[in-house]
mmCIF file of C-alpha atoms and ligand atoms in Angstrom:
data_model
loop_
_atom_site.group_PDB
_atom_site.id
_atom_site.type_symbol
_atom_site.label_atom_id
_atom_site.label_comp_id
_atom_site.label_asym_id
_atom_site.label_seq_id
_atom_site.Cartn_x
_atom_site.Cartn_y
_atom_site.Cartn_z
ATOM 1 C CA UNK A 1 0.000 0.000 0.000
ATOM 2 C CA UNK A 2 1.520 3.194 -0.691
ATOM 3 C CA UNK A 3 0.678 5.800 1.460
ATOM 4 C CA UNK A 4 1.165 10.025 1.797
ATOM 5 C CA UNK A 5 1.893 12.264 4.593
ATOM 6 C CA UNK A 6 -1.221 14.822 4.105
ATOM 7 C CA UNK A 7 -2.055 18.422 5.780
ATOM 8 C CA UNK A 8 -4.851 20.491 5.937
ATOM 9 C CA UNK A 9 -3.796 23.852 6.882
ATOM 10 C CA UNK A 10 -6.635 25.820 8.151
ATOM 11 C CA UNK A 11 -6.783 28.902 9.839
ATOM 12 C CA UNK A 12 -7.092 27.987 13.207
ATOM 13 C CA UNK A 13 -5.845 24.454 13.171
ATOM 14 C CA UNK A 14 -3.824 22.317 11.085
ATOM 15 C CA UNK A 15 -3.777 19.176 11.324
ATOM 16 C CA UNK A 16 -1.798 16.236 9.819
ATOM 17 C CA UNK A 17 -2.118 12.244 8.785
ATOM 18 C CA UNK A 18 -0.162 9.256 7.083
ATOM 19 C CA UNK A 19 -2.936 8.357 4.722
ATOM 20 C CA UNK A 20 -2.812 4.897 2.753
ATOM 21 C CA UNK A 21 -4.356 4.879 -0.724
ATOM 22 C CA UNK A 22 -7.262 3.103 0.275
ATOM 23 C CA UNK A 23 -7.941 6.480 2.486
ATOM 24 C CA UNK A 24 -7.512 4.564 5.781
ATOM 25 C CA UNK A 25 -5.597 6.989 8.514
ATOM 26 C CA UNK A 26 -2.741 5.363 9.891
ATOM 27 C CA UNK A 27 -1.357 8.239 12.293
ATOM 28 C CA UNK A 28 -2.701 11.617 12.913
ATOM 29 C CA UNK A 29 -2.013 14.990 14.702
ATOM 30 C CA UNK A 30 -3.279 18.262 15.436
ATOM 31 C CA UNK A 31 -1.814 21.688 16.142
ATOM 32 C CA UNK A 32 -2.758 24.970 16.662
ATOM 33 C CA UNK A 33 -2.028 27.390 13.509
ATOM 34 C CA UNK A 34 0.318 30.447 14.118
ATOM 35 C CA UNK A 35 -2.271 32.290 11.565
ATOM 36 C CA UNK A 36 -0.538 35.610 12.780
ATOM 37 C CA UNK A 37 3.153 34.891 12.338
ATOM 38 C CA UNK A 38 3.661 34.628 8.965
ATOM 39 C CA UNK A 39 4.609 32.055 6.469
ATOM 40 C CA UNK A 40 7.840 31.114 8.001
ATOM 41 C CA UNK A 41 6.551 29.610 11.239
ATOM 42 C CA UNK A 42 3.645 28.034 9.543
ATOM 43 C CA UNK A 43 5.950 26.110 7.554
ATOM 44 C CA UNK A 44 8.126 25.335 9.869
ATOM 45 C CA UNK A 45 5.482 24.126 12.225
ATOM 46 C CA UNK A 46 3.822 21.979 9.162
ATOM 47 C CA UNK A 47 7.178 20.396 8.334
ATOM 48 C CA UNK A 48 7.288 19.615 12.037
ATOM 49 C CA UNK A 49 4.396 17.887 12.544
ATOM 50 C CA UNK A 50 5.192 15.962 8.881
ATOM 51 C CA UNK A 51 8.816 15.013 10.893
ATOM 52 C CA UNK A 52 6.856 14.042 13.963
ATOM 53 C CA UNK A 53 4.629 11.526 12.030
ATOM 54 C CA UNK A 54 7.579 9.993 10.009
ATOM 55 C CA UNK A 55 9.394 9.977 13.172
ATOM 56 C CA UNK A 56 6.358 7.981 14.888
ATOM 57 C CA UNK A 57 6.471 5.643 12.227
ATOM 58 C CA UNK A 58 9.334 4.264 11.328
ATOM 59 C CA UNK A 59 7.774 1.263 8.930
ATOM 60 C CA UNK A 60 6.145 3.587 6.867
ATOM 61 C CA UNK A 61 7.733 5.514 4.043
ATOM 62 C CA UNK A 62 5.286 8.065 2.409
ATOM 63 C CA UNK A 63 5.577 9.012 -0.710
ATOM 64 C CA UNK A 64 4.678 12.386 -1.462
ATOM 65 C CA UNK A 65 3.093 15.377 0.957
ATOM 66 C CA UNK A 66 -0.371 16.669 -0.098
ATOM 67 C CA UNK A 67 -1.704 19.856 1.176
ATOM 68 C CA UNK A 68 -5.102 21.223 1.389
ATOM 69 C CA UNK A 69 -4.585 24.960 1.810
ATOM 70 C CA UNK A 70 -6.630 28.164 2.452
ATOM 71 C CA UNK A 71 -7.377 29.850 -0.898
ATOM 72 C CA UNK A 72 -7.023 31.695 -3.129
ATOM 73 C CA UNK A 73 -4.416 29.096 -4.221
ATOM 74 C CA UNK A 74 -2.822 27.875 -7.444
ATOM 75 C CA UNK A 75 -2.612 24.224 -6.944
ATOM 76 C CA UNK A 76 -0.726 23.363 -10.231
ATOM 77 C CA UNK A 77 1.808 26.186 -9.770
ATOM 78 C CA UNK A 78 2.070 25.392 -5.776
ATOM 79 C CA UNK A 79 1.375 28.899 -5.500
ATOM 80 C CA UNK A 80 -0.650 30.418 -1.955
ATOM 81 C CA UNK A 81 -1.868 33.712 -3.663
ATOM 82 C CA UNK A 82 -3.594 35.527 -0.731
ATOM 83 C CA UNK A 83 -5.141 33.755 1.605
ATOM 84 C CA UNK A 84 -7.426 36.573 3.815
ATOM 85 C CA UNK A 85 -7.023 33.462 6.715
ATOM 86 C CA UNK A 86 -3.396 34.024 6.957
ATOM 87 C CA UNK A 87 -1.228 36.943 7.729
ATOM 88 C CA UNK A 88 1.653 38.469 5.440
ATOM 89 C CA UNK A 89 1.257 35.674 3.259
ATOM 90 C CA UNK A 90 1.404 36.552 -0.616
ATOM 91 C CA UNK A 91 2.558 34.483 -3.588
ATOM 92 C CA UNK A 92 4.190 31.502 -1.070
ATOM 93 C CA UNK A 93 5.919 29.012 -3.438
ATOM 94 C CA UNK A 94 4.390 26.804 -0.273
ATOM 95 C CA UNK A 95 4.857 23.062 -2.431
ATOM 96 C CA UNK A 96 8.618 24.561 -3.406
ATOM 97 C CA UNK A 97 9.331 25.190 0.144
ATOM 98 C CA UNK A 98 7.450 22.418 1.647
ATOM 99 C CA UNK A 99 9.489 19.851 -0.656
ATOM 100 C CA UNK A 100 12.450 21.436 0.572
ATOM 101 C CA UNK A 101 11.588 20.933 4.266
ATOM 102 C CA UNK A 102 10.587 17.503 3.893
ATOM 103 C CA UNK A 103 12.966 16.120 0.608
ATOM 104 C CA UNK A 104 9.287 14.607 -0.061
ATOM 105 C CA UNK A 105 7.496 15.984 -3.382
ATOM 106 C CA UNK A 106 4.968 18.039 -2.433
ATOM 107 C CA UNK A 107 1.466 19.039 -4.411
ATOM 108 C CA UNK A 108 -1.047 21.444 -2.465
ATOM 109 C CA UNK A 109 -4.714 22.356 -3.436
ATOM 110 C CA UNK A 110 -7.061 24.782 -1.560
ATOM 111 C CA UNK A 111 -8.791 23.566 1.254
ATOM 112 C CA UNK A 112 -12.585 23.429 -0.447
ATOM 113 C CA UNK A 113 -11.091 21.552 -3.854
ATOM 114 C CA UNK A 114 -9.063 19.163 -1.474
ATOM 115 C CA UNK A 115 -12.317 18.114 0.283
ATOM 116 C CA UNK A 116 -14.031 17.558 -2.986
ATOM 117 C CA UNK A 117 -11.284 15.263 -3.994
ATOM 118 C CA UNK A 118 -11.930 13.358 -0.892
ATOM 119 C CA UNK A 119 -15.258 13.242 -0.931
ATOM 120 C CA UNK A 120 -15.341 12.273 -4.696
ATOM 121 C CA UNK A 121 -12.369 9.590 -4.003
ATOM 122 C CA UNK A 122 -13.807 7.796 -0.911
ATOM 123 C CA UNK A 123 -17.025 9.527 0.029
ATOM 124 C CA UNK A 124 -20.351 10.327 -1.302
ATOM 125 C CA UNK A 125 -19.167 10.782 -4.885
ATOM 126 C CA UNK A 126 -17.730 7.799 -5.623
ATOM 127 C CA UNK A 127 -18.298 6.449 -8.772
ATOM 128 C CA UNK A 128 -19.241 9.842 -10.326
ATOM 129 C CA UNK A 129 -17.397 11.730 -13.230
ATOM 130 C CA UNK A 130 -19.465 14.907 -12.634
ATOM 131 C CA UNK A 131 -20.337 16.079 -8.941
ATOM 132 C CA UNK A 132 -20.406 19.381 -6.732
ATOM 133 C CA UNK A 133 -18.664 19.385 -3.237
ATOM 134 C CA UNK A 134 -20.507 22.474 -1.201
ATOM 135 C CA UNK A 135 -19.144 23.220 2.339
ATOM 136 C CA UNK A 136 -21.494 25.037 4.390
ATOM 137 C CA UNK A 137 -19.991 26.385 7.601
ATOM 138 C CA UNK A 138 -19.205 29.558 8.263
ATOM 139 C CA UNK A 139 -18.274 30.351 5.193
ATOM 140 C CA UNK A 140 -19.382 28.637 1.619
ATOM 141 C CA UNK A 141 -16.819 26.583 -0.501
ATOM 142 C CA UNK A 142 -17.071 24.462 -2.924
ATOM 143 C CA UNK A 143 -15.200 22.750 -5.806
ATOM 144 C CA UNK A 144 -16.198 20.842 -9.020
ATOM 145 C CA UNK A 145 -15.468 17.210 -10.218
ATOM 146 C CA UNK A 146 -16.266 17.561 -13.975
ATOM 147 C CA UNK A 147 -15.606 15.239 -16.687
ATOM 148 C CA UNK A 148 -13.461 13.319 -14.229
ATOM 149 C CA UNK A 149 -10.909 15.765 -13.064
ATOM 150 C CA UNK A 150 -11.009 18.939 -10.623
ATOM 151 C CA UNK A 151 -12.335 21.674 -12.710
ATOM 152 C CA UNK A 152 -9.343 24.207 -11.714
ATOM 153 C CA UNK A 153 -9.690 27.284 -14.058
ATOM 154 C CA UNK A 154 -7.062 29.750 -14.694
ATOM 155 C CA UNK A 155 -4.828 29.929 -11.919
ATOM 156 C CA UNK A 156 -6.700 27.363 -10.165
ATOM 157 C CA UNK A 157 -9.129 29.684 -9.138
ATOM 158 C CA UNK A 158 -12.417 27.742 -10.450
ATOM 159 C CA UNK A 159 -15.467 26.875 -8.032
ATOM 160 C CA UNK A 160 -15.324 29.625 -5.741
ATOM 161 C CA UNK A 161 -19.100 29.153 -5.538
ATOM 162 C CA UNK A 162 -19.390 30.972 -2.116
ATOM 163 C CA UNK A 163 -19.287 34.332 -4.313
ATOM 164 C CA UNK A 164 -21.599 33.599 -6.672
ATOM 165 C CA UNK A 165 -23.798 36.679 -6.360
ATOM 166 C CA UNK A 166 -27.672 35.454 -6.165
ATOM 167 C CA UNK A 167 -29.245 38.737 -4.654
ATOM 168 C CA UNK A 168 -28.586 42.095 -6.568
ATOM 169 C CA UNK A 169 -30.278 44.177 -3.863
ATOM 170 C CA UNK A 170 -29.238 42.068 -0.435
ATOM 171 C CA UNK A 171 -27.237 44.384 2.151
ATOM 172 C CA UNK A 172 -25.725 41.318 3.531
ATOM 173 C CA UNK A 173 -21.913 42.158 3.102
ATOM 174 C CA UNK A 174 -19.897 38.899 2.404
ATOM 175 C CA UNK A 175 -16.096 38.371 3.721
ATOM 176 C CA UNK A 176 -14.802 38.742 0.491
ATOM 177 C CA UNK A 177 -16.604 42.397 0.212
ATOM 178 C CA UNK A 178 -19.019 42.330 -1.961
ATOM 179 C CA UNK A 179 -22.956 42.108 -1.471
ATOM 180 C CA UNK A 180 -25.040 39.896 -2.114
ATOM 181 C CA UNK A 181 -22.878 36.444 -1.985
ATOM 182 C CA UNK A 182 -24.233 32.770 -1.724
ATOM 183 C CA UNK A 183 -22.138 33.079 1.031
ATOM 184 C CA UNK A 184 -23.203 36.249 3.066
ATOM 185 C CA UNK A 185 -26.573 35.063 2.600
ATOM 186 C CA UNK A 186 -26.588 31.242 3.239
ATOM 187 C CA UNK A 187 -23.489 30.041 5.278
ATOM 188 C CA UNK A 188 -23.925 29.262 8.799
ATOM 189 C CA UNK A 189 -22.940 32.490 10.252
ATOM 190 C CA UNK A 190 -25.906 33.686 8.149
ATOM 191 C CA UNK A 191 -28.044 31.600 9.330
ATOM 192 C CA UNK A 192 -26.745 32.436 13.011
ATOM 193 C CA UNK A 193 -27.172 36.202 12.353
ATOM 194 C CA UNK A 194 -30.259 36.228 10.808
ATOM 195 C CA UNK A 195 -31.383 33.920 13.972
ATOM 196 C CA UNK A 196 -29.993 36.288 16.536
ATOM 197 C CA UNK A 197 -31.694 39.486 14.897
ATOM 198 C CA UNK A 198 -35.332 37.427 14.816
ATOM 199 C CA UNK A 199 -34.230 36.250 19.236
ATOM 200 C CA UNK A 200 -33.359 40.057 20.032
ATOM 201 C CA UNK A 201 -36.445 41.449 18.359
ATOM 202 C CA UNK A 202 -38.314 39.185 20.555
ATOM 203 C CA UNK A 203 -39.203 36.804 18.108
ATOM 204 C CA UNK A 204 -37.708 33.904 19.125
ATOM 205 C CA UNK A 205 -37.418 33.128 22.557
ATOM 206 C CA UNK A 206 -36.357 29.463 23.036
ATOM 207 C CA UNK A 207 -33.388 30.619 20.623
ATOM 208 C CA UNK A 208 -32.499 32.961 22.897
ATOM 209 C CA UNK A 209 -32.833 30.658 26.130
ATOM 210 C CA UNK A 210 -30.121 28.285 24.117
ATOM 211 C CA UNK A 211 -27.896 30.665 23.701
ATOM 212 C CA UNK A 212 -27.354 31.473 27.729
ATOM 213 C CA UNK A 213 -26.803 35.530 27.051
ATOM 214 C CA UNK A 214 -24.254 34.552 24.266
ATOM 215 C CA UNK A 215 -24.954 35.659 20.447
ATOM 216 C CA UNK A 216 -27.587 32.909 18.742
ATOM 217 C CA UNK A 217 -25.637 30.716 16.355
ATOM 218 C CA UNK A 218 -26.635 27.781 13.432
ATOM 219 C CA UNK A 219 -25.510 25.743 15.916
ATOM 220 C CA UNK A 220 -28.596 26.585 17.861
ATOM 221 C CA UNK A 221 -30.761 26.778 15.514
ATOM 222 C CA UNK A 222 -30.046 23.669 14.516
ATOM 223 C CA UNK A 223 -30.488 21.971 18.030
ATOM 224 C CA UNK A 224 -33.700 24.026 18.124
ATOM 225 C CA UNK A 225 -35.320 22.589 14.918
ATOM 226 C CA UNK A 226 -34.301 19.094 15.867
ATOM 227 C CA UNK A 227 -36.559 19.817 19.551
ATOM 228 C CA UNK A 228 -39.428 20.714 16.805
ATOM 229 C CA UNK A 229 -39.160 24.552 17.408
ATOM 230 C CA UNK A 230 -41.274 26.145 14.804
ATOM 231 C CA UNK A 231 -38.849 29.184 14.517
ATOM 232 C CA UNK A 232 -35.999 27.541 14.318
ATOM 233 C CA UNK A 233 -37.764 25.788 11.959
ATOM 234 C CA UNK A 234 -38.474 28.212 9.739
ATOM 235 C CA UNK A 235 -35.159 30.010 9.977
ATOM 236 C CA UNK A 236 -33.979 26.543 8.539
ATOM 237 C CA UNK A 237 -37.049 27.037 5.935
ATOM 238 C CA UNK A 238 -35.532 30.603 4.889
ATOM 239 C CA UNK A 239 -31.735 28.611 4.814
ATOM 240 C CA UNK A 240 -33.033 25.868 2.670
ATOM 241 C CA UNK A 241 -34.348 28.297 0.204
ATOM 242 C CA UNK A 242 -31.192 30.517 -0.457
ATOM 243 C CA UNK A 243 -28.861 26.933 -0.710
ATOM 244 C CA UNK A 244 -31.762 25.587 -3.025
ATOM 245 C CA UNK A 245 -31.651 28.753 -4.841
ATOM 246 C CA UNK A 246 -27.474 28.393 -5.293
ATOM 247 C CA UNK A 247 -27.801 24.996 -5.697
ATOM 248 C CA UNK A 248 -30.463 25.789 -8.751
ATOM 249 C CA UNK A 249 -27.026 27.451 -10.257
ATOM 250 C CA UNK A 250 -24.732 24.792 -10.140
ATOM 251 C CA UNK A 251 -27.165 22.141 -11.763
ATOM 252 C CA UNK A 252 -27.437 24.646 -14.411
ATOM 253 C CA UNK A 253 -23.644 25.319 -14.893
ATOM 254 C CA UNK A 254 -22.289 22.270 -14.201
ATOM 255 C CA UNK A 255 -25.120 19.201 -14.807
ATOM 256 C CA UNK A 256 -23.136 17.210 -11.891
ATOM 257 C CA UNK A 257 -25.092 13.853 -11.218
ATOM 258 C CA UNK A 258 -24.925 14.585 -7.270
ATOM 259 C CA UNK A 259 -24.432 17.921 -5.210
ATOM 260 C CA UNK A 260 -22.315 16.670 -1.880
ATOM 261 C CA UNK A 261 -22.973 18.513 0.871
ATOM 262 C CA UNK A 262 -20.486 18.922 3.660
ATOM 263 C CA UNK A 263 -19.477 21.529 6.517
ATOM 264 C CA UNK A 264 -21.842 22.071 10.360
ATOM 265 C CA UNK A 265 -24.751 23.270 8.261
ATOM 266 C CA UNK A 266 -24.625 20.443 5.909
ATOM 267 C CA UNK A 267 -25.154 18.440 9.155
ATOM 268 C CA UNK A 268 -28.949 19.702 8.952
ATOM 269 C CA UNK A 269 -29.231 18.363 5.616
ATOM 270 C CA UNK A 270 -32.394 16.322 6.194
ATOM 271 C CA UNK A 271 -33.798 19.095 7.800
ATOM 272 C CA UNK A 272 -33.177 21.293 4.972
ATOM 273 C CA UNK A 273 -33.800 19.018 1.578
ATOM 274 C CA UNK A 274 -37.195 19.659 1.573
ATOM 275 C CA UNK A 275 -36.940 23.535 1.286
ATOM 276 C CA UNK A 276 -33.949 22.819 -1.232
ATOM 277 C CA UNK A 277 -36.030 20.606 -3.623
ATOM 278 C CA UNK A 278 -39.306 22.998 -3.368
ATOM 279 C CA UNK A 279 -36.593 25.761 -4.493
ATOM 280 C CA UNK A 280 -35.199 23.230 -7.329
ATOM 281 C CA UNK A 281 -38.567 22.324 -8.546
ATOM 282 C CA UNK A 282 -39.392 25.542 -8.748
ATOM 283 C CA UNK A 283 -36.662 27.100 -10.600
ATOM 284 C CA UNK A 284 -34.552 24.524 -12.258
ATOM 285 C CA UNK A 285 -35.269 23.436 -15.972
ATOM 286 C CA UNK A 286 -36.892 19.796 -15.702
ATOM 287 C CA UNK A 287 -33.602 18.067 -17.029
ATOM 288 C CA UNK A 288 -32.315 19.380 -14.050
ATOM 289 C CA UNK A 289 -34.566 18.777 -11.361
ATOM 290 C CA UNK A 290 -33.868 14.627 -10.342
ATOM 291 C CA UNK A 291 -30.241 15.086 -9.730
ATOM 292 C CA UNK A 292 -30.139 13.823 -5.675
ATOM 293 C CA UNK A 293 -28.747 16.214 -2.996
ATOM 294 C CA UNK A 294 -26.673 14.032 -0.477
ATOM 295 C CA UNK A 295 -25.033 14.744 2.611
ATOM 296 C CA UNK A 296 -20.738 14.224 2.626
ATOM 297 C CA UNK A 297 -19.487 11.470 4.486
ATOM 298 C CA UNK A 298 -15.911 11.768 5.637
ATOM 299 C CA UNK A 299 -16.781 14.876 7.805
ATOM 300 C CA UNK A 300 -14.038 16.752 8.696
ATOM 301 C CA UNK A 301 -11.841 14.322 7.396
ATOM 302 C CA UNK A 302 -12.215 15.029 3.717
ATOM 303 C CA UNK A 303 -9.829 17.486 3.358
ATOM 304 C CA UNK A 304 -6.974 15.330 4.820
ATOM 305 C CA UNK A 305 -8.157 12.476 2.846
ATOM 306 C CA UNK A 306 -8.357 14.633 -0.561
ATOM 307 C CA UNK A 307 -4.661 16.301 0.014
ATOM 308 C CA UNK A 308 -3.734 12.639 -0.017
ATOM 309 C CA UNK A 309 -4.853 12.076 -2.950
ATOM 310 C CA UNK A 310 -2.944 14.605 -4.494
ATOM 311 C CA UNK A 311 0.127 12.449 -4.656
ATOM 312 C CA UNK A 312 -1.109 8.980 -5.333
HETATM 313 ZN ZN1 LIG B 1 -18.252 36.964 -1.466
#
């Protein structure tokens, strides 16, 4: 079995695995990102904890390092363009340097492309030559299997479906600045803000009892829907519409035979599929309308699993 050393650099944590090819973990470790101190000592600390693994496993040789980065990201020039996550970094040659550190070769991909790779490889999508990966957390990412490969675009910036914009006249601001975004409007910290306008108004008060005097989260409102409370409900009835509505989108673009959904508001996926399909009935062309929404199934794991792939 050949197996790769893989990282998922995200950031607040990275974390780290020897991965066989048959995506079983055979070590694993986790570390607290230095987000604020540069590229340097995030590389250093990343080619530590690949030292550490080898170290702890003597018997194993891996063959390559795989990295599933923060975007924007060029994964076939091993370029980290910008990521907003990380501080001072700008045009790292991070699969340069990392092969360097390590004398391993080293391929990196952004963190949301990484996770489809996984989840395409070993999870939901297996078997598929066109499929969607869509994160929902507290941002929106996504990538694209199509035709059998990761769609990457120029500069491997393809699939950044988070910034589609699907409301011309929303004043939801998104991360990335602009207005309007899949992303400002149906991620989980949506979701949480829209929830914790409705509890301070008054309007929902078991929300409000969850949160203990703390802001009202997705998390919540998630908990609160599963205990059958209509508002939470129908928060998750307003959440379901705005993913249905992106989701209408990516049939239309991309005619993938599943849409994989992953991240903690994918989690509420049976909670949400019937808002989604009412949206896709409504407003995708009939070819469209039968492809099946499914939740991911490596969980966090995808990303480590799909930056291992990079190097089989
Ligand atoms: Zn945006």
């Amino acid at each position: 079995m050949r197996v790769a050393l893989a990282i998922d650099l995200g950031g607040t944590e990275t974390r780290a695995a020897l991965v066989g090819d048959d995506g079983r973990f055979l070590a694993e470790e986790r570390a607290p990102t230095r987000a604020n101190d540069g590229p340097d000592a995030v590389i250093a600390d990343m080619a530590a904890m690949a030292a550490r693994l080898r170290a702890g496993r003597p018997d194993i040789a891996p063959i390559g390092i795989g990295v599933g980065a923060p975007g924007p990201l060029d994964g076939e020039a091993g370029i980290s363009i910008a990521p907003p996550t990380l501080a001072g970094w700008r045009d790292v040659p991070l699969a340069a340097r990392l092969a360097a550190a390590t004398g391993l070769k080293a391929r990196v991909e952004n963190d949301a492309n990484a996770a489809a790779l996984g989840e395409w490889s070993f999870g939901a999508g297996v078997g598929t030559r066109d499929m969607v990966f869509v994160t929902v957390s507290t941002g929106i990412g996504g990538g694209v299997i199509a035709e059998g490969r990761l769609l990457r675009g120029r500069r491997g910036l393809a699939g950044e479906i988070g910034h589609m914009a699907i409301a011309a006249d929303s004043k939801l601001r998104c991360a990335c600045g602009a207005l309007g975004c899949f992303e400002a409007l149906a991620s989980g910290t949506a979701l949480g803000q829209a929830a914790d306008a409705l509890a301070r108004s008054g309007g929902a008060p078991a929300l409000l009892e969850r949160a203990a005097g703390g802001p009202v989260t997705a998390r919540h409102v998630g908990q609160a829907a599963r205990a059958g409370d209509a508002t939470a409900l129908a928060l998750l009835d307003q959440e379901a519409r705005w993913l249905g509505i992106g989701f209408v989108n990516l049939l239309h673009l991309y005619s993938p035979e599943m849409i994989v959904v992953g991240g903690g508001v994918g989690q509420l996926l049976d909670l949400l599929l019937p808002g989604i399909r009412r949206e896709i009935e409504a407003r995708a062309m009939i070819a469209y309308r039968d492809v099946p929404v499914v939740p991911a199934e490596l969980g966090d794991r995808a990303g480590l699993v799909g930056a291992a792939g990079l190097v089989f």
